[in-house]
PDB file of C-alpha atoms in Angstrom:
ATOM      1  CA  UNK A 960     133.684-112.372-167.281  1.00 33.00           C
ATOM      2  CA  UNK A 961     130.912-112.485-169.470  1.00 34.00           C
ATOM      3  CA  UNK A 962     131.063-116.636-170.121  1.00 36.00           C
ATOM      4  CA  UNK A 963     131.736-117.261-167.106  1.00 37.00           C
ATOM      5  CA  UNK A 964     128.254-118.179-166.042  1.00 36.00           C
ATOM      6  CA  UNK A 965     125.631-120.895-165.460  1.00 38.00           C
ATOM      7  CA  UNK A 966     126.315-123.925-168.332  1.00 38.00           C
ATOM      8  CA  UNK A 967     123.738-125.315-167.953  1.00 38.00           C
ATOM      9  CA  UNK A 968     122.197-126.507-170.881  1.00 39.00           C
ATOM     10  CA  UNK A 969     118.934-125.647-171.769  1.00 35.00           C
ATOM     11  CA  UNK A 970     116.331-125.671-174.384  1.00 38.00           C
ATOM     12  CA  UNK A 971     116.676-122.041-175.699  1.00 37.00           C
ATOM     13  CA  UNK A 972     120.243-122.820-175.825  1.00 38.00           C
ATOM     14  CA  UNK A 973     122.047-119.705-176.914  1.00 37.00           C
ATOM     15  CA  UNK A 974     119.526-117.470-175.388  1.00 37.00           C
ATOM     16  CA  UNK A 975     120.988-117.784-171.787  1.00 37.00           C
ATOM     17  CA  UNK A 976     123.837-116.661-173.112  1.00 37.00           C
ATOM     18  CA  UNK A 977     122.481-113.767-175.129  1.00 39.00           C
ATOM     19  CA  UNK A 978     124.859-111.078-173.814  1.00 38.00           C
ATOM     20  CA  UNK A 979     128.157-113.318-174.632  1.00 34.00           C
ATOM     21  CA  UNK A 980     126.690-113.823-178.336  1.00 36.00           C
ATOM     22  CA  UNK A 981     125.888-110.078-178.374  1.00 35.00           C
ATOM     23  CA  UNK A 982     129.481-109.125-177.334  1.00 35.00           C
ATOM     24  CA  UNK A 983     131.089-111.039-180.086  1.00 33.00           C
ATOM     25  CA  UNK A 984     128.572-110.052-182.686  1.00 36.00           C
ATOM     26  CA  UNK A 985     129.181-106.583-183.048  1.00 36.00           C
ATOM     27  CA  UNK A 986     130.556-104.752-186.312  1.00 40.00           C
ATOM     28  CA  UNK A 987     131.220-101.276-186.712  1.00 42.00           C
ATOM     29  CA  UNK A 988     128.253 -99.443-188.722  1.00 47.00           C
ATOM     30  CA  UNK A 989     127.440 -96.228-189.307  1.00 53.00           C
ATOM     31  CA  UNK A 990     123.266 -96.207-189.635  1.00 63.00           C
ATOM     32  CA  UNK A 991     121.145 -93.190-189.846  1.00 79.00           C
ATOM     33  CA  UNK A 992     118.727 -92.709-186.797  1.00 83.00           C
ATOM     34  CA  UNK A 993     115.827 -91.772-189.351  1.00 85.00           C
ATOM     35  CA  UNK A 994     116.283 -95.367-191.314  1.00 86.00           C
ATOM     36  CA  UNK A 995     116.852 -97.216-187.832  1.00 88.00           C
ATOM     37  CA  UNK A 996     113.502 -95.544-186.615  1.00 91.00           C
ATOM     38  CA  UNK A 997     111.667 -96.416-189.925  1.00 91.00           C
ATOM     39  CA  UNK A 998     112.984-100.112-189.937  1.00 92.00           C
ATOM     40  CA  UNK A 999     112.228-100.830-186.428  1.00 93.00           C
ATOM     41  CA  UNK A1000     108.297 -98.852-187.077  1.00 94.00           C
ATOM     42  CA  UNK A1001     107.702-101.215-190.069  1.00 94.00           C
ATOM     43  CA  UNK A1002     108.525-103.957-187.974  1.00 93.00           C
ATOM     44  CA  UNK A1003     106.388-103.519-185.279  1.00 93.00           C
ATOM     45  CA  UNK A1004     103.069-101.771-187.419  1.00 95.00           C
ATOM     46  CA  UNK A1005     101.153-104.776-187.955  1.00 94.00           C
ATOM     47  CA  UNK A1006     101.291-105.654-184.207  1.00 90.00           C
ATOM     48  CA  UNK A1007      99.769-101.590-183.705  1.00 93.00           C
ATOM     49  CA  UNK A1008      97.369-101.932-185.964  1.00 93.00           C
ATOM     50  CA  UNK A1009      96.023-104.671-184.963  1.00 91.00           C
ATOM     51  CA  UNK A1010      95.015-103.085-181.904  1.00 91.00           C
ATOM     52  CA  UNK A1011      94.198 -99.181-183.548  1.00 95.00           C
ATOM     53  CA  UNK A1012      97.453 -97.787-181.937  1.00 95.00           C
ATOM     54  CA  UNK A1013      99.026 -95.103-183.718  1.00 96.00           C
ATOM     55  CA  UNK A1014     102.881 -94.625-183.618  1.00 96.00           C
ATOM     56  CA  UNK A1015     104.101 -91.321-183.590  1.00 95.00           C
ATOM     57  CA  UNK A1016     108.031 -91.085-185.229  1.00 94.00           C
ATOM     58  CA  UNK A1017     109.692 -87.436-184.152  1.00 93.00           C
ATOM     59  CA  UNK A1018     113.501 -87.579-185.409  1.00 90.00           C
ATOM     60  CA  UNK A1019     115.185 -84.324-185.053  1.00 89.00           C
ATOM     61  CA  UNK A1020     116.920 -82.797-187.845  1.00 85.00           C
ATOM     62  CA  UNK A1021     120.391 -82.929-185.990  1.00 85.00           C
ATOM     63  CA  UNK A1022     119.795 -86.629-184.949  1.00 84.00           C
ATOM     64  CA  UNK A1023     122.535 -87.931-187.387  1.00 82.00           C
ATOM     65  CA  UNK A1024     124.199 -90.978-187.294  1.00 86.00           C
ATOM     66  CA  UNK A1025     125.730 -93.379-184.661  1.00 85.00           C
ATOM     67  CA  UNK A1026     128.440 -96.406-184.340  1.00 86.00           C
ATOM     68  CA  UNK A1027     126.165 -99.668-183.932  1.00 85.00           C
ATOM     69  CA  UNK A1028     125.088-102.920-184.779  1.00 87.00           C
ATOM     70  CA  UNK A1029     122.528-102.377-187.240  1.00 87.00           C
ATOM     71  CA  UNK A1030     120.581-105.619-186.737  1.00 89.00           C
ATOM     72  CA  UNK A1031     121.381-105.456-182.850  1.00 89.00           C
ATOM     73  CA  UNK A1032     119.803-101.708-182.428  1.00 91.00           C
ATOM     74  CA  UNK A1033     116.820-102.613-184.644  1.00 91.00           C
ATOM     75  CA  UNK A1034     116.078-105.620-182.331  1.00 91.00           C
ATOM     76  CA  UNK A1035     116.542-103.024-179.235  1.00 92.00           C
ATOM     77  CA  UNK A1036     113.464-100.814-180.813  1.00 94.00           C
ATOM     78  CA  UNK A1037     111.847-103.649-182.075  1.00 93.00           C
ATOM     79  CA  UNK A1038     111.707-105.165-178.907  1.00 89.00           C
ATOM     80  CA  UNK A1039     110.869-101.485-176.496  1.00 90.00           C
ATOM     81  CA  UNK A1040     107.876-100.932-179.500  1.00 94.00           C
ATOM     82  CA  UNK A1041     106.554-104.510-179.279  1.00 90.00           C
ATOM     83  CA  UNK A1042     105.990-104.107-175.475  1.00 88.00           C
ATOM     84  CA  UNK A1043     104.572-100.743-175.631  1.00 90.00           C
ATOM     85  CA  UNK A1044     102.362-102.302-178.322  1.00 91.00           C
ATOM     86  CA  UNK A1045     101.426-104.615-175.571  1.00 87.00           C
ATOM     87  CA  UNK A1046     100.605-102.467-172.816  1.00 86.00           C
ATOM     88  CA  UNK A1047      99.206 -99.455-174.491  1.00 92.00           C
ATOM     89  CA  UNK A1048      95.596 -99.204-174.829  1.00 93.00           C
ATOM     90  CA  UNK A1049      93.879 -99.760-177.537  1.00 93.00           C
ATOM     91  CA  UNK A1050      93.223 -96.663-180.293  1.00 93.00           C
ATOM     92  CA  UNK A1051      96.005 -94.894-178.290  1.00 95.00           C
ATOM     93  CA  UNK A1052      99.710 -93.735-179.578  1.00 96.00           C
ATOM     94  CA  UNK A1053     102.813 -94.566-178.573  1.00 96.00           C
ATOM     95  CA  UNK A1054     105.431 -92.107-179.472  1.00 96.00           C
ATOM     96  CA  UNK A1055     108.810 -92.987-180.891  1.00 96.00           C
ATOM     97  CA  UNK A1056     111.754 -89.958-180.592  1.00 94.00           C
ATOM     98  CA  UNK A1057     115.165 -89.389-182.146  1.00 93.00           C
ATOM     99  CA  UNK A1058     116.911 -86.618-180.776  1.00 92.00           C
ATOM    100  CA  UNK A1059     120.694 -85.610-179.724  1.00 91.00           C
ATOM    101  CA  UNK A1060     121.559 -84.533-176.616  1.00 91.00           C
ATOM    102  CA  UNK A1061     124.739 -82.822-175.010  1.00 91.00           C
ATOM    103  CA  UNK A1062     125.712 -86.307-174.229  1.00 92.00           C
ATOM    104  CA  UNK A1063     125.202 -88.067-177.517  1.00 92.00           C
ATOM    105  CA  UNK A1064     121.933 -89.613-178.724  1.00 91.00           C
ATOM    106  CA  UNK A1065     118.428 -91.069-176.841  1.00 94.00           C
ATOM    107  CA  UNK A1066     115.555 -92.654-178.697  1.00 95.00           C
ATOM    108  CA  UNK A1067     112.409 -92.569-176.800  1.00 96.00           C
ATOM    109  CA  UNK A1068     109.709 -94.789-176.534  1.00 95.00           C
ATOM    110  CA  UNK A1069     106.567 -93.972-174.769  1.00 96.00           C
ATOM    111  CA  UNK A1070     103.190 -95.255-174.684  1.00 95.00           C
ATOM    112  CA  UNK A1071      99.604 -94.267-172.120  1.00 94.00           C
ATOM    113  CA  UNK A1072      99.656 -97.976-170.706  1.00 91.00           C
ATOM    114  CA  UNK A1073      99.374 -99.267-167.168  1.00 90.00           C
ATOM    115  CA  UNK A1074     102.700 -98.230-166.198  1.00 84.00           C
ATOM    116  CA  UNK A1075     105.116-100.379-164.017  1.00 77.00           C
ATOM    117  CA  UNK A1076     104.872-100.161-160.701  1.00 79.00           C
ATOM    118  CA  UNK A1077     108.786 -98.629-159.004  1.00 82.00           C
ATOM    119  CA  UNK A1078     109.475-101.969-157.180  1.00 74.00           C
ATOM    120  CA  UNK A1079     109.517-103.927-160.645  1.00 70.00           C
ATOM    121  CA  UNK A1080     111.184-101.492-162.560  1.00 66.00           C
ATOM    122  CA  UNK A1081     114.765-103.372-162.232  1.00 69.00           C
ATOM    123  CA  UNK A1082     112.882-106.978-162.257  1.00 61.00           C
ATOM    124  CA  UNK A1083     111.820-106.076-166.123  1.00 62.00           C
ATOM    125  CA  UNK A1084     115.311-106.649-167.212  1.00 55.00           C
ATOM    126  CA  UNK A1085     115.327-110.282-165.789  1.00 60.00           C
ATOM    127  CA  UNK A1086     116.041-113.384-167.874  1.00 50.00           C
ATOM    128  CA  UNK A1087     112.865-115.352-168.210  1.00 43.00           C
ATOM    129  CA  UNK A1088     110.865-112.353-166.675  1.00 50.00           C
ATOM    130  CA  UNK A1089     107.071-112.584-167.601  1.00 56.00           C
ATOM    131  CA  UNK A1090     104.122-109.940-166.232  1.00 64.00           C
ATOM    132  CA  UNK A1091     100.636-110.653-166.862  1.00 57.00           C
ATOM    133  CA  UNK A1092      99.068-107.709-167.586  1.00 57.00           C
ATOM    134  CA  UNK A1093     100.072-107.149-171.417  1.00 56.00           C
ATOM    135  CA  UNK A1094      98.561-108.631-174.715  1.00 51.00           C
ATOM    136  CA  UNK A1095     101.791-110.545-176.348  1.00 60.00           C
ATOM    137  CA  UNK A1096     103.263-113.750-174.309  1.00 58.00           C
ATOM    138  CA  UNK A1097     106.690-113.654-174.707  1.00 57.00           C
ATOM    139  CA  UNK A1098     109.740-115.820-173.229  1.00 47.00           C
ATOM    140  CA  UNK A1099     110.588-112.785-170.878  1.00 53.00           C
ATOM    141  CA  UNK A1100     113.859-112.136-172.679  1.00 57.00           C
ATOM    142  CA  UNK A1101     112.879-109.109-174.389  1.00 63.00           C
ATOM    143  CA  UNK A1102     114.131-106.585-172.112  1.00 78.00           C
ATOM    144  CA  UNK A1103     116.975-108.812-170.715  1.00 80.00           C
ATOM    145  CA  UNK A1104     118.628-108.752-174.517  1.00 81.00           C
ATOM    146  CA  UNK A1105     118.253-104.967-174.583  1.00 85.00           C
ATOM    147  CA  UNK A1106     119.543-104.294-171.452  1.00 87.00           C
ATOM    148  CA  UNK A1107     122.767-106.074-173.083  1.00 84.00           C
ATOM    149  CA  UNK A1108     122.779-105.015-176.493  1.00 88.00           C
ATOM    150  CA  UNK A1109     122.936-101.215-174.780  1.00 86.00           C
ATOM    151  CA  UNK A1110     125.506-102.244-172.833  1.00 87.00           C
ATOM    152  CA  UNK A1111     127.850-103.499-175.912  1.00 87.00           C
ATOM    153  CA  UNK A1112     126.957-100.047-177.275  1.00 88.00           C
ATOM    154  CA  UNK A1113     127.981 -98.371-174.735  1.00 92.00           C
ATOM    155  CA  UNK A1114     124.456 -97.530-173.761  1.00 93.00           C
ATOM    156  CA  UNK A1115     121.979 -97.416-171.177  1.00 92.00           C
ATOM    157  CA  UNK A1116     118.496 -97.640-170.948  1.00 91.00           C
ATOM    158  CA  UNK A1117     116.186 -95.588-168.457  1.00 92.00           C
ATOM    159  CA  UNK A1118     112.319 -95.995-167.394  1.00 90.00           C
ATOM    160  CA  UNK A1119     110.255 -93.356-166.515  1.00 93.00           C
ATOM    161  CA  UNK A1120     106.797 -94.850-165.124  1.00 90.00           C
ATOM    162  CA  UNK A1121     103.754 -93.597-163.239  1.00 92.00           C
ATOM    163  CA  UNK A1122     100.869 -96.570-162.593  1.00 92.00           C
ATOM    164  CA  UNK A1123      97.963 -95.290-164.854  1.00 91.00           C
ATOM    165  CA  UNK A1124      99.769 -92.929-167.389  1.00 93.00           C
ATOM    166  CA  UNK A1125     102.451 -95.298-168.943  1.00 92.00           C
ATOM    167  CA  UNK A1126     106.076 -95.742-169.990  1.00 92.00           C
ATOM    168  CA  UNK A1127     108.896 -94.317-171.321  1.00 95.00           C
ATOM    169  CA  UNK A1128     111.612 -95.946-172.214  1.00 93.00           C
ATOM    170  CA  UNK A1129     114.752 -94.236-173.205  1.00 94.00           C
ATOM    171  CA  UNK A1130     117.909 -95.180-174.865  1.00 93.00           C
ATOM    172  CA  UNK A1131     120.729 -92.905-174.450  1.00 93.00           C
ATOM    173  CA  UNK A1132     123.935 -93.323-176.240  1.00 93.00           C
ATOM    174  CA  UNK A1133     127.424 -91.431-175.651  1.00 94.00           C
ATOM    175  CA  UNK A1134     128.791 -88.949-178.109  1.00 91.00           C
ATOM    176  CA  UNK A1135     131.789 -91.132-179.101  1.00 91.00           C
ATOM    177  CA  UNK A1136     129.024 -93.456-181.187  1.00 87.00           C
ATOM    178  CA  UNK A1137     128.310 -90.342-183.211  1.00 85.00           C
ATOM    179  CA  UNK A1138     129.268 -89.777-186.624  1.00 79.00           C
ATOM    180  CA  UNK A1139     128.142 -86.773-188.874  1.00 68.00           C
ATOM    181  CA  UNK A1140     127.470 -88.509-191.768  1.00 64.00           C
ATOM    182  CA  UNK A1141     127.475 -92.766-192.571  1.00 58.00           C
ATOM    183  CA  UNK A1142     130.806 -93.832-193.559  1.00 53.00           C
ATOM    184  CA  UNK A1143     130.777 -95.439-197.261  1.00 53.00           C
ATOM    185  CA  UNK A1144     131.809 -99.377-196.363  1.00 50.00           C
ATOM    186  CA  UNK A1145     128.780 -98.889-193.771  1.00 48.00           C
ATOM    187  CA  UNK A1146     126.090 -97.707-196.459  1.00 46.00           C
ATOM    188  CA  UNK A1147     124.163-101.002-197.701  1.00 46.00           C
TER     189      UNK A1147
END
């Protein structure tokens, strides 16, 4: 049960309990992957420029639409492009992708970083989990709320990582969050 866990309080509150917020929070919208993709780029630019990194959107014309959270699924981006925009070098690119799949829908997310090393590839995901090696200083909760966002989509998230070529992070999604076209109440 999902608030079933440690009470303790603490001073980022509501943040130990991310994925019980999350699994309340969700509404039923229908966004376009090319507007997600923009949203969540425009967010994170000034963080890439800062450092000269270029960011690379490739939606694919069938891409379409899918069930989500808007706000939710822009923070899951957000979040993926703000640590590639930590870790990848500077005047690189990191490479955001749309496309559909048999299954549904993956965004990808890959930058030429350090890469993770395989034994810390589940640790990422941690509450409170913190590595040393990137530019930004973050509470280490990054990853931990994507991890559950994806799972109140009915997503998942994979890593693909070799040490010295970088990361790619990929959201899939199932076919049943797939819509053809935004339904009307959804369009804002």
């Amino acid at each position: 049960m999902l608030g079933a866990r440690n009470q303790t309080p603490s001073p980022l509150g509501s943040f130990l309990h991310a994925d019980l917020i999350l699994a309340v929070s969700i509404t039923t919208l229908g966004l376009g992957t090319v507007a997600l993709m923009r949203t969540a780029a425009a967010e994170i630019m000034p963080r890439l420029e800062d450092h000269g990194i270029s960011l690379a959107l490739r939606i694919a014309p069938d891409a379409g639409c899918i069930i989500a959270d808007r706000a939710r699924l822009t923070q899951v981006l957000t979040n993926i492009l703000a640590n590639a925009a930590d870790y990848a070098p500077e005047d690189s690119e990191v490479v955001f992708t749309c496309e559909r799949t048999e299954d549904g829908v993956r965004f990808r997310i890959r930058d030429h970083g350090p890469g993770i090393e395989e034994g810390a590839l589940t640790e990422v995901f941690e509450r409170f989990h913190t590595d040393q090696g990137g530019r930004g200083r973050g509470a280490g909760l990054g990853l931990a709320i994507v991890k559950h966002v994806l799972l109140n989509h009915d997503g998942n998230l994979e890593i693909r990582s070799r040490i010295g070529e970088g990361s790619e992070f990929i959201c899939h999604f199932p076919r049943e969050r797939l819509v053809e076209r935004i339904p009307e109440k959804a369009e804002s």
